[in-house]
Each structure stands twice: as structure tokens, then as C-alpha cells.
Amino acid sequence: MHLATLLPWLGGGGAAVAAVASNVASGMEISLSAKDINLVEWQGDILAVGVTENDMSKDENSKLQNPALKKLDSHLGGLLSEVTIEEDFTGKAGQSIVIRLSGLGFKRISLIGLGKGPTGSSTYAYHSLGESVASAAKASQANNVAIALASSEGLNPASKLVTASAIAKGTLLGTYEDNRFKSEFKKSTLKSVDLIGLGVGPEVEKKLKYTAEVCTGVILAKELINAPANVVTPEVPAEEAEKIAAAYGDVFTATILDTEQCKELKMGSYLGVPAASANPPKFIHLYMLLWIAIGTLLGTYEDNRFKSEFKKSTLKSVDLIGLGVGPEVEKKLKYTAEVCTGVILAKELINAPANVVTPEVPAEEAEKIAAAYGDVFTATILDTEQCKELKMGSYLGVPAASANPPKFIHLCYKPLSGPIKTKLALVSKGLTYDSGGYNIKTVPGSMELMKFDMGGSAAVLGAAKALGQIKPGGVEVHFIVAACENMISGSGMRPGDILTASNGKTIEVNNTDAEGRLTLADALVYACNQGVDKIVDLATLTAACRVALGHSIAAILTSSDELFKEMVAASEVAGEKFWRLPMEESYWESMNSGVADMVNTGPMVLSLLLFSCNRLENVKRVLRATLHAESRKESNLTHMAAELRLLLGRFSLFSMEGMSFSKDVLFLGCDSSTWLLDLIGACPDRKKFDNEAAFFPPGT
């Protein structure tokens, strides 16, 4: 499938010293295409094949054994085998050969070594492959090239997307040369790049388009950096900011402050630096519409439900001037307001005291969401007896001492039309109050904060409310909350009790204050039984995370390097900070119980890690993301979901990229969930807003 998007190159046009970054365009355009054809049928200048050392293995007759290379070698009359032996080409990283051909569909064939192959989520080898192809194209003045991997059949669809992007990026950036200040140079003749065997269709096209767009930003940065100081004065980056705002006026606005304006703002520290310069300073501020809209709406909101006297907000309307007009802006503002309704629901659930928000309340909210958005939502609320029928002994052990019965909540979102590309679940423990049980909380000041222990479920329900309004397609989402209280009474669970989860695993309770993992054990099994592909587990689980990383950094535990990279990318867009913690095999030993399959907690320093291992044991056949949120009084859960995009968008973890996670597990521990809705939804217009990152960092 040919990709219609062309990469506009910035620079490469002339030698005038007065040229500034991106003012001169060479006119060069490179088209990117994803094709699924037999390599021997491709026609063009250079067919480049990335090979690993394993791909270069030969049989007893010194003939290549890799199926793709074997077919090419046969087509070339054994030439590949001969040349690789003569040149001692073994596929090591950095090795390459180019063979000139005649009378065939392609004029040259190039083998480029990938070494032992990429490890984990690393795309460096593929990026280097693209750079090597760019060098070969320059040397031979090629107009069109094709790039393939000798063993691409071993990649899953998601890995193929990442690989295609890395190769394309390496090729595009490798082809680029900054010749603005040279009087003589060779212009690149490369016009098209075909990626063969890495998938076709709209998802690949979207990924390649995104890659090309990223490259334009990289090239702008290169040109600003490479230009001499007599060309790039402070005025130039200011001009570039204004150009960006002009080009993308539907989302960007630029404010440029001169010396006098900076003086008015008393920027003495900044103004002291350029005091001796003949070139006046320029203070640059680029900002996006969505940031302003979300900030205004959420900043105006105040939770005064429990105050007898307060000042009501009188704000009735907000006019955004100079930030664009028309249907695109209106659509974006409507979308922003919808997201904020979900954020505010989460705020109100978290902020309300435990005598107001009992387990019944989140269940009622789920039913309200299903009633309000009945075209896409259905709600199932399970009571104690129904949970007993499902043998949820682990979950039911937690609320045994409470006067308020538990409510197991299941909201299911299905799009109005179109195929379901993935099914995912958002799961949370939903402790509306946690006394600690018989292992009662003893840390001063902690008990009154335990209304926040349902912060994860508030975020999950807030996401559901927003999703009901935005109605993205292609994904089925199950919102699961195991709502209950952890109290103390004669009927409550005791340290030493043994509970049986719905999957048959037995758990020795050696700490009643480690209750969240007990509710989640059954919630996660329930999620698996819905036939979902992936699960995000969001909950306030253990102070061990806060002890290790503080209030503002989240913990990630995963055996999947690729998934780790994707989740970190999501967190960066959302303004969150994540840190990866280990999952050593030796940690399992601390979970052993002498009388049951496992215990529910271990040494404090390993508490979060052991929880992750525990969940892995219970749901290891499904990918899971466990979000650990140690809520604070000013909980950043309330800032969740400034943008709903990644799961259905180009950074998609759980949908369009078609990833298979039957063996990989991810655990995340976070202090806030700003990016939760970002992991579920989609921008209203991908074409206009696909590159927008409009979030408020924690504490904004």
C-alpha cells in the first residue's frame, strides 16, 4: 500500500550565509511505502536486506539456508553465497556488501549486518539499518530503494510497526544533509523508500506518516543547532516559533517577549545574561489550546458539597481569542469538556468522606453511566451472594467485617459500530475505606486519609464517563471495580486465615492491611474471564512504593522491555515520572506459605515487588498493567485524563498495533493517573491533533 504522505525536507538549498534554519527548502521529497511482495519481484535501484548472524548460516554445500536469502540466492544463480564467502560477510553489525547486477528488476542488492539481532525493545539496529541504506543510496545516486528483513516473519504485528518506523526514521534522517552553507554539494536523488514484509494497511501508513512528521522536527532541531551563531541569533528561534504557530494555528499560539516586556515581568536573572549582546533577547512561549481549556475548566471547579458557606463561581463563559475558529476548534473544545466531566467525577469520588462514599456509591455511579450512555455501556453489579457463586473468596474476605456490603462493579463499553480490534479491561480494588483490619494502621495521620484508597477506582469510573461521551471505535473496554471496605469486627478476616481465590489459588493472610491485592486477585481473574486481551490494573496498593520512590515517581515492574518502553512513552506525554523496579526470580521465595499456595505480603522492602509476583501467578496468561497510586490529599488522580488518545492512537499499546501479550506482564506503580484516559481514548480528529500532547503535569 503506497503512503501518500511525503516528507518535506528543511534545508539543503544554498550557500548564502544569511540563510536561517528551515527558511530554504531543497524541494526534495521522499515517499514512504509499505508493500507485501516477493523480494525477487521488486523493481528499482537498490534492494537492501537486513540480516542477522543467524540468517547467514549455510548448509554443507555453503549455500544460504535462510528462506528469504535462499530464494534470492537462487534467483541470482548462487551469487549471494559466493560473494558472502569471498567478502567474509557473516552478518555482524557494521558489515555490509553491495552487489551490482544487470538484467534484473533491481540494479543492486545490499546485505546489511544486524549482528545477533535487536534485543528487547531496542530499535537501534533497525535505525542503523536505515542509515546504512541511506549511505548506499547516496553513493550510488539511487532514486528508489526497498528495505526488507531476512527474518521478518518472526515479528508480531506490533513489532513490525515499531521496526518499520525505526528503519524509516534511520533512512530519512540518514539521507538528510545540511548543505545550506556549502557552495557545491551533491543533492540526494532518493525519491522513494519501499518497506517490504513489515505489514501493509492503514496502521502502517499512519505509523510511517507519524515517523515522517517526527523527522521534520528532528531536522529543524539539527538545522538550528548546526547553523553558526551569526545566523541563528535569538531572533531566529523566535521566528521559528511564530512559523510553527502560523502553520498549526488550530492548536498553537506563540507569545514572544522582548526586553521591555521581560523587564515588566522582573526577569532580572534572565536579562542579566544577554546584557552585553548586540542581539536583543527573545523569550519564547508556544502553547496549545487544549492546555488552556482544560486548565480553565478544572481550575474553576471547586468541591463545596460539604461546606455550609462558600462562594459560588460566577463564571459562565470563556472566550478563547486568537487561538483559531471553526469546526475543528469547536470539536476540540467539546472533547475537552467531555474529558473534564470524567476528571471531576473522579475528584468528587476521591474527595468525599467514607461515610458518604460507601461501596454502594461507585456502584450507583456505574449504573448512572450505563443509563446516560446506554448506546455504548452496560452495567453489571454483583452482590455478596453472586460473588459467592463465582467463588470470589479472596475478594469477599476483605469486607467480611464491614456493615456496608461489597459491590463488584462491571461496566462494559462497546462502540456503536465497526469491528472490535481489541478488548481490554481497567481494573481497580475500590477500597472506599481501609482501616487496615486487625493489622490496624498505626502511622500517625494515615487513618483519616484512607478514603483515598479508592482513588484508582475513581479514575476508572471517571474514564468510563468520559469514554461514554467521546465514543471511540475499535475497542471494547471492561471497567471492573471490586468495591468494599476493610474494617474490624468479630466476623472480619484475621491474620493467619486462608482464602481461596476464584481461580483456585489459596492465600494465607499474614497481614490484613495488604487487602488490595486480595480484592484484585478475584477482579483480575474476572477480567480474564471476559476474554480481554490486556488489563490495566490501577490501585493504591502499598506504602512501599512511596518509601522507595517518593510521592511523584511511579514504579513499573515488567518482564517486557517493549511494553516498558511504550508505557514510559505514554507517561512522558502525560507528564508523569516512572521508574522501573526489578522482578527477580528469587523474590518468589518470599511468597511461599507453609500452609497455602502463597502469602499475601512479605518483607516491607519487597512488598510492591511481591505483590506483582502474586498477581503474575494469578493472571499470568494475560498482559497486565498495575498502576500503584499512593494518593495524597491533593491527589493527582484528580488530574487524570487530560487527553484520551494513546490506546487507540499511534502509540497504541492495547489496540490498533495488534500487539500480542500472552507471555508478557507489566506492573506499574504510580502516584497519579493523569494519563489513564489517555490510555483509553482517541482524539476527535486524528489528522489535526495526532501530534498534540496536551497534559497538565502533577501538581499543575
Phi, psi and omega in degrees: 000125182281135178269121185284346183283131178250146180270113175281124182272143179257117177102185178083024188254326186195185187248002183298127182295339180283353181297141178243165185306129174066007177282331184247122179251140183283344184085357181288137176225138178238125177268143177249133180228145172249124185230154177233082181226164175293134183302322184289346181268348182291142179237133180167199186273311183226126170258111183254132181236123175277128184231142173267171177298324179292326179296337186269009178295146184235158178275189184293343178262015179063030177258144180296140183258335180303129186305315181294315180291325179297319179293318177296318181298319178295319179297329182263011177069032178084007184296323181298314180300317181297312184292320180296327177289313181298320183270001183052044179273119184240004180087010179294151179302133180096342178279147174201149173225148176233127182245124178278130183240167176214147177077013180240175181292329177243142187281331180220150170235136182234132171255130184236125185286136176250007182070221179280358180098157179299145177247141178060227183264008184295133176247011184301316183298321180288323175298317179295324176301314178299319178297320179296320177296319179299319179296317179295322179294321177297314185297325183259002182054046182284145176267326181216143180225157172235142182233133179217165174250141180294333184231048181288343183294344179277356182267139174282167184305320181293318180294326177296321178298314180296318180296314179301319180296316181295317179295315180298317180297316178299321181291313182296312181288330177289331179284329183295136173225138179269097182251021184298331187248023175247141179276333179226134178194160177270126176282143176293139180257000184293126182244332183213149177229122177256127176257117188252134174083011181246022178100158176223170177109181187298328181293318178293318178301316179298319181295318180290323176297315177301317179299315179298321179294319176299319181298326178297322177292320178297319181292321175301315179299317179301315184290324176294320181289318187285334183292144180290163185293339177281351175259308179266088172270174179304336180294328187292308177300330176295318178296321179297320178298319179294325177294318178298316180296324179289320182289326183236051185295345179289339180232340186248145171225141181245137172237123180244118180261132176268187185301314183295320179293324177292325177296319179299328178272005177058044180273059185296321180297313179295314185290341178293330184291310183273013187303329184266001186269145174282343179263114184295150180288159176225120179264118192252132177224108173259132179219163187245149184304314187298324179303314183294315183296312181295317180300321180292312183295312182285330178290331179284330184292135172224138179268097182250021185300331187249023177247139178277334179227131178194160177270123177283142176292135180260001183292124182246332183211153177228122177255125177261113187255135177079012181249017178101157178222171176108179186298327181294316179292319178300318179297320181292319180292323176298315178301318179299315180297323179295318177299317184295331177296323177291321178297317182292322175301315179298318178302312186290324177293320182289318187284335183291145180288165185291339177281351175259308179267086170271174179304336179294328187292308177300330176295318178296321178297320178298319179293324177295319179298316180295325179288319183289327183236051184295346178287340182232348186240146166228149182237138173233122179244118181262132176268186185301313183296320179293325177291325176296320179299329178272005176059041180275061183294327180294313179295314185289343176293330185290310183274011186302331183267358188268144175283342179262115184295152180287159175224118179265117192254132177224107173258134179239123178258128173229133183295161184296324183203172177087165182288151174272115181272335177203157176238128179224163181231140170251122188236140175212159186280329172066039177283103181288339168202140182228104177279346187098348183069210181297333169274064190299148182292134184242351181289125180305134177085354184277328188297317183288346180270356188286358169293340180281357185288355174255020182302319179297319180290328176297318178296320180296314180291325175298320177297320180297318181297317178294320182295326179298333179271322184282324174055059176292154180260168172084358184221138172254127185238130176253121178259115187236124181231123177265079187281135178187178174241152175246100186240191181232129172192178180295341180264000185284160177290148183245155171302131183102344177296155176242126180249151178244119179284168185290348175263008177093352179287138178258141186231123174276124181274100176261001174203113181289346178274001172258054189276333185300319180292336177286319177292321183290331179305311180284327179296322181287322176297319177300318179298318178300322182290349176277357179077025181285157179272323185216155183226134170252122183253114186241119183195156169272107193248315185204141177292348179300327178295317180292323178298318184285318192238355181085190187278338192245005179239132181268152176262137174242131174233121183203151173263359183252110177296321182295316180293322176303314181297317180295318182291324177295322177300319178295319182293325180293321177297323184275353180082023178260163177242128179239153177219132184275132176250156186281159172230081183277146177301327183296338180296334182301327183300327181287350179267352184295140175240143178283343185236353182219181179292328183197166171259166183264000174197167180221205178305144185307317185293338181255007190304310182294320181294319181291324175302316182296317177298320180299315180291326178299321179296323184279329185224040189287352179275356182232141173299139176222143170242117180257116181262113181264114185246105172276095186292148174245174179300317174266068190296131177285354171302333181287347178261013184296156165066048175289338178213133180254103187211311202297322185294328179257003184254197189286341175266018192309127175267322195241010181219269196296335182280357171063035184287146177250123187236035185295341182242350184259143179227136177237134174239131179238136172243119186227154178272345179207169184227043179307326188264009185300307181294332176300332180278355184247318197260195183218146175296150182294332179220101185296325184298321185274326193239018186295333183259008185278136177236083187252091183225159172252122178297161178307133176089357181293000000 
